[in-house]
Tab-separated table of C-alpha atoms and ligand atoms in Angstrom:
chain	number	residue	atom	x	y	z
A	14	MET	CA	0.038	-0.033	0.088
A	15	PRO	CA	1.480	3.385	-0.877
A	16	LYS	CA	1.665	5.755	1.857
A	17	LYS	CA	1.556	9.528	1.857
A	18	THR	CA	4.979	10.781	2.130
A	19	ILE	CA	5.367	14.226	3.969
A	20	ILE	CA	8.049	16.559	2.587
A	21	TYR	CA	9.787	18.710	5.127
A	22	GLN	CA	12.374	21.378	4.489
A	23	MET	CA	15.682	21.574	6.692
A	24	ASN	CA	14.519	24.678	8.743
A	25	ASP	CA	11.541	22.699	9.668
A	26	LEU	CA	13.913	21.200	12.156
A	27	ASP	CA	13.882	24.483	13.998
A	28	ASP	CA	10.080	24.747	14.080
A	29	LYS	CA	8.893	23.606	17.418
A	30	ILE	CA	5.565	21.944	15.904
A	31	LYS	CA	7.338	20.320	12.964
A	32	GLN	CA	10.420	19.289	14.706
A	33	HIS	CA	8.292	17.442	17.030
A	34	GLU	CA	6.327	15.816	14.099
A	35	ILE	CA	9.608	14.560	12.436
A	36	ALA	CA	11.108	13.224	15.469
A	37	GLU	CA	7.945	11.174	16.166
A	38	TYR	CA	8.231	9.501	13.084
A	39	ILE	CA	11.639	7.879	14.169
A	40	LYS	CA	10.262	7.322	17.773
A	41	ALA	CA	7.358	5.389	16.478
A	42	GLY	CA	9.625	3.200	14.378
A	43	LYS	CA	8.690	4.797	10.987
A	44	LEU	CA	10.992	6.029	8.200
A	45	VAL	CA	12.628	9.498	7.390
A	46	ILE	CA	14.882	10.246	4.588
A	47	PHE	CA	17.462	13.007	5.592
A	48	PRO	CA	20.428	14.530	3.894
A	49	THR	CA	24.093	13.970	5.018
A	50	GLU	CA	27.316	15.388	3.729
A	51	THR	CA	27.816	12.304	1.633
A	52	VAL	CA	24.610	10.854	0.406
A	53	TYR	CA	20.895	10.939	1.689
A	54	GLY	CA	20.051	8.274	4.248
A	55	LEU	CA	17.018	6.124	4.790
A	56	GLY	CA	16.601	6.551	8.345
A	57	GLY	CA	14.961	4.491	11.210
A	58	ASN	CA	15.377	3.895	14.930
A	59	ALA	CA	18.432	1.809	15.007
A	60	LEU	CA	17.604	0.176	18.337
A	61	ASP	CA	14.028	-0.827	17.133
A	62	PRO	CA	14.327	-4.310	15.016
A	63	ASN	CA	11.085	-3.557	13.318
A	64	ALA	CA	12.291	-0.169	12.063
A	65	SER	CA	15.203	-1.872	10.691
A	66	LYS	CA	13.118	-4.510	9.080
A	67	ALA	CA	10.949	-1.448	7.573
A	68	ILE	CA	14.295	0.090	6.231
A	69	TYR	CA	15.175	-3.402	4.409
A	70	GLU	CA	11.676	-3.475	3.019
A	71	ALA	CA	11.510	0.025	1.585
A	72	LYS	CA	14.669	-0.396	0.058
A	73	GLY	CA	14.390	-3.811	-1.293
A	74	ARG	CA	17.571	-4.539	0.354
A	75	PRO	CA	18.659	-8.375	1.464
A	76	SER	CA	18.546	-8.220	5.229
A	77	ASP	CA	22.134	-9.639	5.686
A	78	ASN	CA	23.495	-6.378	4.377
A	79	PRO	CA	24.020	-4.472	7.645
A	80	LEU	CA	23.066	-0.645	8.287
A	81	ILE	CA	25.355	2.023	9.569
A	82	ILE	CA	24.276	3.613	12.907
A	83	HIS	CA	24.421	7.318	12.764
A	84	ILE	CA	25.136	9.203	16.235
A	85	ALA	CA	25.202	12.959	16.986
A	86	ASN	CA	27.512	12.864	20.030
A	87	PRO	CA	30.926	11.104	19.512
A	88	ASP	CA	30.763	9.707	23.109
A	89	ASP	CA	27.579	7.554	22.125
A	90	ILE	CA	30.008	5.355	20.413
A	91	TYR	CA	30.513	3.590	23.924
A	92	LYS	CA	26.780	2.852	24.176
A	93	TYR	CA	26.664	0.946	20.840
A	94	ALA	CA	30.235	-0.444	20.492
A	95	LYS	CA	32.541	-2.207	22.955
A	96	ASN	CA	36.206	-3.169	23.031
A	97	ILE	CA	37.059	0.065	21.209
A	98	PRO	CA	40.660	0.322	20.196
A	99	LEU	CA	42.769	3.237	20.550
A	100	ASP	CA	42.912	3.476	16.798
A	101	ALA	CA	39.062	4.355	16.797
A	102	THR	CA	39.324	7.128	19.463
A	103	ILE	CA	42.353	8.497	17.482
A	104	LEU	CA	40.140	8.620	14.398
A	105	MET	CA	37.020	9.714	15.891
A	106	ASP	CA	38.959	12.751	17.174
A	107	ALA	CA	40.560	13.483	13.801
A	108	PHE	CA	37.626	12.865	11.585
A	109	TRP	CA	34.317	13.112	13.381
A	110	PRO	CA	31.778	14.571	12.448
A	111	GLY	CA	32.657	13.294	8.990
A	112	PRO	CA	32.368	10.825	6.124
A	113	ILE	CA	34.156	8.135	7.927
A	114	THR	CA	32.324	5.043	9.362
A	115	PHE	CA	33.890	2.487	12.014
A	116	ILE	CA	33.203	-1.004	12.150
A	117	LEU	CA	33.428	-2.376	15.994
A	118	GLU	CA	32.215	-4.982	18.123
A	119	LYS	CA	28.716	-4.405	18.868
A	120	GLN	CA	26.901	-3.845	22.366
A	121	ASP	CA	23.970	-6.182	23.268
A	122	ILE	CA	21.581	-3.113	22.831
A	123	VAL	CA	22.173	-2.986	19.056
A	124	PRO	CA	19.672	-5.573	17.462
A	125	TYR	CA	20.958	-8.118	14.904
A	126	THR	CA	18.538	-6.875	12.562
A	127	THR	CA	20.188	-3.620	12.454
A	128	THR	CA	23.719	-5.218	11.894
A	129	GLY	CA	22.537	-7.966	9.519
A	130	GLY	CA	23.265	-10.790	11.954
A	131	LEU	CA	26.803	-9.655	12.599
A	132	HIS	CA	28.444	-9.182	16.207
A	133	THR	CA	29.911	-6.021	14.639
A	134	VAL	CA	28.214	-2.708	14.078
A	135	ALA	CA	28.912	0.149	11.826
A	136	ILE	CA	28.868	3.772	13.403
A	137	ARG	CA	29.036	7.177	11.939
A	138	MET	CA	28.547	10.669	13.061
A	139	PRO	CA	27.603	12.639	10.040
A	140	ASP	CA	28.854	16.317	9.454
A	141	HIS	CA	25.414	17.619	8.526
A	142	GLU	CA	23.561	20.080	10.503
A	143	SER	CA	20.262	18.782	9.694
A	144	ALA	CA	21.129	14.935	10.161
A	145	LEU	CA	22.543	15.882	13.567
A	146	LYS	CA	19.424	17.839	14.630
A	147	LEU	CA	17.343	14.773	13.546
A	148	ILE	CA	19.230	12.398	15.618
A	149	LYS	CA	19.094	14.436	18.688
A	150	LEU	CA	15.569	15.186	18.297
A	151	SER	CA	14.636	11.615	17.756
A	152	GLU	CA	16.806	10.670	21.146
A	153	THR	CA	18.067	7.587	19.512
A	154	PRO	CA	20.579	6.638	17.071
A	155	ILE	CA	19.403	6.343	13.502
A	156	ALA	CA	20.027	3.409	11.198
A	157	ALA	CA	20.646	4.595	7.629
A	158	PRO	CA	21.774	2.835	4.562
A	159	SER	CA	21.943	5.085	1.429
A	160	ALA	CA	18.500	6.198	0.344
A	161	ASN	CA	18.190	4.188	-3.039
A	162	THR	CA	16.325	1.237	-4.227
A	163	SER	CA	18.668	-1.605	-3.629
A	164	GLY	CA	21.125	-1.891	-6.448
A	165	LYS	CA	20.772	1.678	-7.975
A	166	PRO	CA	23.204	4.541	-7.355
A	167	SER	CA	22.947	6.264	-3.970
A	168	SER	CA	20.717	9.430	-3.855
A	169	THR	CA	22.648	12.827	-3.887
A	170	THR	CA	19.674	14.891	-4.707
A	171	PHE	CA	16.170	15.309	-3.456
A	172	LYS	CA	14.838	14.306	-6.821
A	173	HIS	CA	16.603	11.006	-6.652
A	174	VAL	CA	15.098	10.376	-3.327
A	175	LEU	CA	11.550	11.215	-4.494
A	176	ASP	CA	11.910	9.072	-7.715
A	177	ASP	CA	12.870	5.947	-5.286
A	178	PHE	CA	10.804	6.545	-2.150
A	179	ASP	CA	7.778	8.925	-2.851
A	180	GLY	CA	4.978	6.841	-1.414
A	181	LYS	CA	7.240	4.354	0.250
A	182	VAL	CA	8.498	6.310	3.493
A	183	ASP	CA	6.746	8.404	6.080
A	184	ALA	CA	8.891	11.561	5.596
A	185	ILE	CA	11.561	13.119	3.590
A	186	ILE	CA	13.754	16.256	4.599
A	187	ASP	CA	14.767	18.020	1.372
A	188	GLY	CA	18.216	19.041	1.873
A	189	GLY	CA	19.187	19.783	-1.650
A	190	ASP	CA	22.176	18.272	-3.389
A	191	THR	CA	24.764	16.479	-1.051
A	192	THR	CA	28.157	17.955	-0.957
A	193	ILE	CA	30.518	14.893	-1.224
A	194	GLY	CA	28.465	12.649	-3.312
A	195	LEU	CA	30.258	9.402	-2.438
A	196	GLU	CA	29.100	7.283	0.690
A	197	SER	CA	31.443	7.419	3.750
A	198	THR	CA	34.903	5.548	3.957
A	199	VAL	CA	34.167	2.181	5.696
A	200	ILE	CA	37.139	0.946	8.124
A	201	ASP	CA	36.993	-2.060	9.953
A	202	LEU	CA	38.723	-1.808	13.399
A	203	THR	CA	38.028	-5.163	14.871
A	204	GLY	CA	41.438	-6.360	13.978
A	205	ASP	CA	44.231	-4.564	11.970
A	206	PRO	CA	42.582	-1.456	10.473
A	207	ALA	CA	41.303	-2.334	7.257
A	208	ILE	CA	39.392	-0.006	4.634
A	209	LEU	CA	36.351	-1.930	3.219
A	210	ARG	CA	34.967	1.156	1.280
A	211	PRO	CA	37.107	4.047	0.088
A	212	GLY	CA	35.763	7.503	0.509
A	213	ALA	CA	36.494	11.096	0.874
A	214	ILE	CA	38.463	10.430	3.853
A	215	THR	CA	41.410	8.582	2.207
A	216	LYS	CA	43.810	5.838	3.229
A	217	SER	CA	46.749	8.145	3.468
A	218	MET	CA	44.734	10.595	5.404
A	219	ILE	CA	44.173	7.821	7.834
A	220	GLU	CA	47.688	6.513	7.925
A	221	ARG	CA	48.921	10.038	8.667
A	222	ILE	CA	46.849	10.284	11.725
A	223	LEU	CA	47.528	6.679	12.806
A	224	GLY	CA	51.092	6.734	12.037
A	225	LYS	CA	51.116	3.467	10.422
A	226	ARG	CA	50.027	1.653	7.256
A	227	ILE	CA	46.761	0.048	7.018
A	228	LEU	CA	45.296	-2.459	4.754
A	229	ASP	CA	42.953	-1.781	1.907
A	230	LEU	CA	40.452	-4.518	1.374
A	231	SER	CA	37.919	-2.688	-0.667
A	232	ASP	CA	39.025	-4.113	-4.071
A	233	SER	CA	37.713	-7.627	-3.394
A	234	ARG	CA	35.990	-8.453	-6.619
A	235	PRO	CA	32.963	-10.783	-6.475
A	236	SER	CA	34.956	-13.807	-6.352
A	237	GLY	CA	37.359	-12.653	-3.869
A	238	GLU	CA	37.196	-12.451	0.092
A	239	VAL	CA	34.100	-10.510	1.229
A	240	ARG	CA	34.612	-8.859	4.549
A	241	SER	CA	31.725	-6.392	4.085
A	242	PRO	CA	28.462	-7.789	3.237
A	243	GLY	CA	27.705	-4.860	0.961
A	244	MET	CA	30.582	-5.821	-1.234
A	245	LYS	CA	28.906	-8.945	-2.740
A	246	TYR	CA	25.824	-7.229	-4.128
A	247	THR	CA	25.510	-5.455	-7.274
A	248	HIS	CA	25.491	-1.653	-6.766
A	249	TYR	CA	24.994	1.659	-8.572
A	250	LYS	CA	23.815	-0.121	-11.539
A	251	PRO	CA	21.731	1.873	-14.314
A	252	LYS	CA	19.487	-0.178	-16.406
A	253	GLY	CA	21.723	-0.117	-19.476
A	254	ASN	CA	25.264	-2.391	-19.767
A	255	VAL	CA	27.961	-0.339	-18.295
A	256	THR	CA	31.569	-0.820	-19.605
A	257	LEU	CA	34.608	1.186	-18.365
A	258	ILE	CA	37.034	1.803	-21.231
A	259	ASN	CA	40.665	2.539	-21.122
A	260	GLY	CA	43.058	3.691	-23.547
A	261	LEU	CA	44.491	6.414	-25.655
A	262	GLU	CA	42.212	9.460	-26.548
A	263	SER	CA	42.103	8.447	-30.103
A	264	HIS	CA	41.510	4.843	-29.661
A	265	VAL	CA	38.630	5.566	-27.347
A	266	LYS	CA	37.114	8.171	-29.878
A	267	ASN	CA	37.355	5.811	-32.718
A	268	PHE	CA	35.996	2.712	-30.624
A	269	ILE	CA	32.738	4.865	-29.759
A	270	ALA	CA	32.333	5.894	-33.421
A	271	ASP	CA	32.748	2.472	-34.579
A	272	TYR	CA	30.524	0.989	-31.799
A	273	HIS	CA	27.686	3.284	-32.937
A	274	ILE	CA	28.090	2.230	-36.606
A	275	MET	CA	28.123	-1.344	-35.783
A	276	ASN	CA	25.031	-0.826	-33.272
A	277	PRO	CA	22.943	1.537	-34.782
A	278	LYS	CA	19.855	0.674	-32.640
A	279	ARG	CA	21.430	0.970	-29.274
A	280	LYS	CA	21.391	4.126	-27.557
A	281	ILE	CA	24.922	4.604	-26.218
A	282	ALA	CA	26.454	7.575	-23.903
A	283	VAL	CA	29.674	8.353	-22.534
A	284	ILE	CA	30.407	9.391	-18.931
A	285	CYS	CA	33.756	11.235	-18.597
A	286	ALA	CA	35.656	14.432	-17.605
A	287	ASP	CA	35.045	17.600	-19.208
A	288	GLU	CA	38.321	17.691	-20.900
A	289	TYR	CA	37.162	14.586	-22.953
A	290	GLU	CA	33.728	15.609	-23.947
A	291	HIS	CA	35.003	16.959	-27.449
A	292	LEU	CA	36.178	13.240	-28.083
A	293	PHE	CA	32.304	12.081	-28.522
A	294	LYS	CA	30.775	14.786	-30.530
A	295	GLY	CA	27.745	13.640	-32.102
A	296	HIS	CA	27.219	11.120	-29.333
A	297	LYS	CA	25.466	11.460	-26.141
A	298	CYS	CA	27.878	12.332	-23.316
A	299	ARG	CA	27.671	13.132	-19.467
A	300	PRO	CA	30.628	15.209	-18.368
A	301	LEU	CA	31.382	14.954	-14.721
A	302	GLY	CA	33.735	18.065	-14.163
A	303	SER	CA	37.150	18.817	-14.790
A	304	ILE	CA	39.756	16.150	-14.384
A	305	ASN	CA	41.619	18.513	-12.121
A	306	ASP	CA	38.612	18.527	-9.683
A	307	SER	CA	37.874	15.174	-8.351
A	308	SER	CA	35.650	16.465	-5.666
A	309	MET	CA	33.319	17.771	-8.295
A	310	MET	CA	33.443	14.742	-10.554
A	311	SER	CA	32.601	12.576	-7.316
A	312	ARG	CA	29.653	14.982	-6.435
A	313	THR	CA	28.261	14.429	-10.035
A	314	LEU	CA	28.971	10.605	-10.420
A	315	PHE	CA	25.617	9.055	-9.182
A	316	LYS	CA	23.596	11.751	-10.745
A	317	ALA	CA	25.339	11.087	-14.128
A	318	LEU	CA	24.518	7.426	-13.689
A	319	ARG	CA	20.926	8.063	-12.972
A	320	ASP	CA	20.697	10.260	-16.076
A	321	MET	CA	21.442	7.121	-18.056
A	322	ASP	CA	18.151	5.818	-17.007
A	323	GLU	CA	16.356	9.046	-17.829
A	324	TRP	CA	17.940	9.175	-21.021
A	325	LYS	CA	16.951	5.422	-21.586
A	326	ILE	CA	20.516	4.484	-22.662
A	327	ASP	CA	21.250	0.838	-23.471
A	328	GLU	CA	25.155	0.941	-23.468
A	329	VAL	CA	26.986	3.350	-20.922
A	330	PHE	CA	30.756	3.630	-21.360
A	331	ILE	CA	32.812	5.165	-18.855
A	332	TYR	CA	36.002	6.868	-19.710
A	333	TYR	CA	38.026	7.505	-16.688
A	334	LYS	CA	41.409	7.181	-15.198
A	335	GLU	CA	41.869	8.027	-11.444
A	336	THR	CA	44.269	10.909	-10.800
A	337	ASP	CA	44.156	10.921	-6.959
A	338	GLU	CA	42.797	9.091	-3.916
A	339	LEU	CA	39.144	10.557	-4.307
A	340	GLY	CA	39.477	9.259	-7.870
A	341	TYR	CA	40.232	5.895	-6.376
A	342	ALA	CA	37.068	6.056	-4.582
A	343	MET	CA	35.056	6.953	-7.438
A	344	MET	CA	36.720	4.263	-9.543
A	345	ASN	CA	35.412	1.595	-6.803
A	346	ARG	CA	31.830	2.777	-7.699
A	347	MET	CA	32.490	3.028	-11.451
A	348	LEU	CA	33.908	-0.702	-11.329
A	349	LYS	CA	30.899	-1.910	-9.196
A	350	ALA	CA	28.467	0.020	-11.586
A	351	SER	CA	30.248	-1.896	-14.532
A	352	GLY	CA	30.110	-5.207	-12.721
A	353	TYR	CA	33.862	-5.074	-13.297
A	354	SER	CA	33.582	-5.026	-16.908
A	355	VAL	CA	36.686	-3.092	-18.064
A	356	LEU	CA	37.849	-2.879	-21.785
A	357	ASP	CA	41.496	-1.983	-22.758
A	358	LEU	CA	41.612	-0.468	-26.050
B	424	TXA	O1	27.854	7.786	3.685
B	424	TXA	C1	27.297	6.823	4.009
B	424	TXA	O2	27.940	6.066	4.672
B	424	TXA	C2	25.836	6.667	3.841
B	424	TXA	C3	25.112	7.896	4.753
B	424	TXA	C4	23.565	7.727	4.742
B	424	TXA	O3	25.634	7.892	5.978
B	424	TXA	N1	25.348	5.386	4.269
B	424	TXA	C5	25.479	4.369	3.656
B	424	TXA	O4	25.022	3.112	4.027
B	424	TXA	O5	26.302	4.411	2.501
B	424	TXA	P1	25.141	1.717	3.184
B	424	TXA	O6	24.181	0.838	3.979
B	424	TXA	O7	24.560	2.106	1.941
B	424	TXA	O8	26.464	1.203	3.031
B	424	TXA	C6	26.956	0.704	4.183
B	424	TXA	C7	28.049	-0.193	3.988
B	424	TXA	C8	27.703	-1.292	3.201
B	424	TXA	O9	28.586	-1.811	2.142
B	424	TXA	C9	27.578	-2.450	4.412
B	424	TXA	O10	27.914	-3.764	4.090
B	424	TXA	C10	28.920	-1.892	5.401
B	424	TXA	O11	28.935	-0.503	5.195
B	424	TXA	N2	28.646	-2.303	6.540
B	424	TXA	C11	27.821	-2.051	7.684
B	424	TXA	N3	27.788	-2.690	8.721
B	424	TXA	C12	28.838	-3.496	8.627
B	424	TXA	C13	29.522	-4.374	9.583
B	424	TXA	N4	29.137	-4.595	10.678
B	424	TXA	N5	30.632	-4.981	8.969
B	424	TXA	C14	30.991	-4.854	7.656
B	424	TXA	N6	30.523	-4.077	6.794
B	424	TXA	C15	29.248	-3.329	7.215
B	425	MG	MG1	24.260	1.998	-0.113
């Protein structure tokens, strides 16, 4: 049964009546989509198993893929995690609030429905005023996966959220476009620190703060070792086929031109940096921003992937080579979107 989804603005969180209304949804086990600095989150009371179940259902997400718990006060980490290593407190002091999530041993109070049956829990304090207000007003931590239908690119605009969830959640807080555009870095701190998902807080930033090298396990392909349940599911995929293309500009240009001639009925599009748009004249192209501006490109990537569906594209080609660590985080999403299909030209 579709429900009536109520839309709120961020300043409604400062209005006495409306802030009460919004917090009541969370307290009653209902779902509220809210903006964070990374992507929108599909939020529910993290301590209420029924709320977690409702999140999995609304998202169409397999229930063994655990949720991140969002807190508004760093010290709350001790309420929901135990045996917290020194590395966690150092990273928390350095990067919270911010786009980094810690995997730690869970306290009993955190239901297994929220952690997908795991003894560990993912915790993050977002760097977004509305997200923090919502958590404080709700007087409970908020479990929130990225607010996208399972398998689709994460939502970085209010429109993405409406497209996926209008009629499926109780409320949405419109926060405009998110600033980072890629989900948080996920780091497992239950053993030797290991990055499970790269993000805007990069490996070298973490290593500099900890003063030691850390592992990067984010690159495990579908057949490889899976430390994070999220790694084994298809992600970020538009409806069309996605292929990453690598090679000299002239080769890539000719390849697209030839592909079009050989497959006249298939609608094709290329996602690339602004600097390469000229290679694909006469074809649909979705520039992400300048090759020298990874922040802009990251902010745009999920929008671009969603545009492929709006444009009804059958074959999506991504022409990109990472130039820095944020580019590496972007490449992680591009590889997943393509199902690791890479063509060297
Ligand atoms: O930026 C973000 O992290 C956004 C915003 C809303 O905060 N949230 C987000 O959540 O991206 P989600 O559920 O889409 O991604 C969480 C990732 C998944 O890959 C999940 O498998 C992993 O974190 N994860 C969660 N709990 C885990 C755990 N206990 N052990 C290992 N991986 C875990
Ligand atoms: Mg997600």
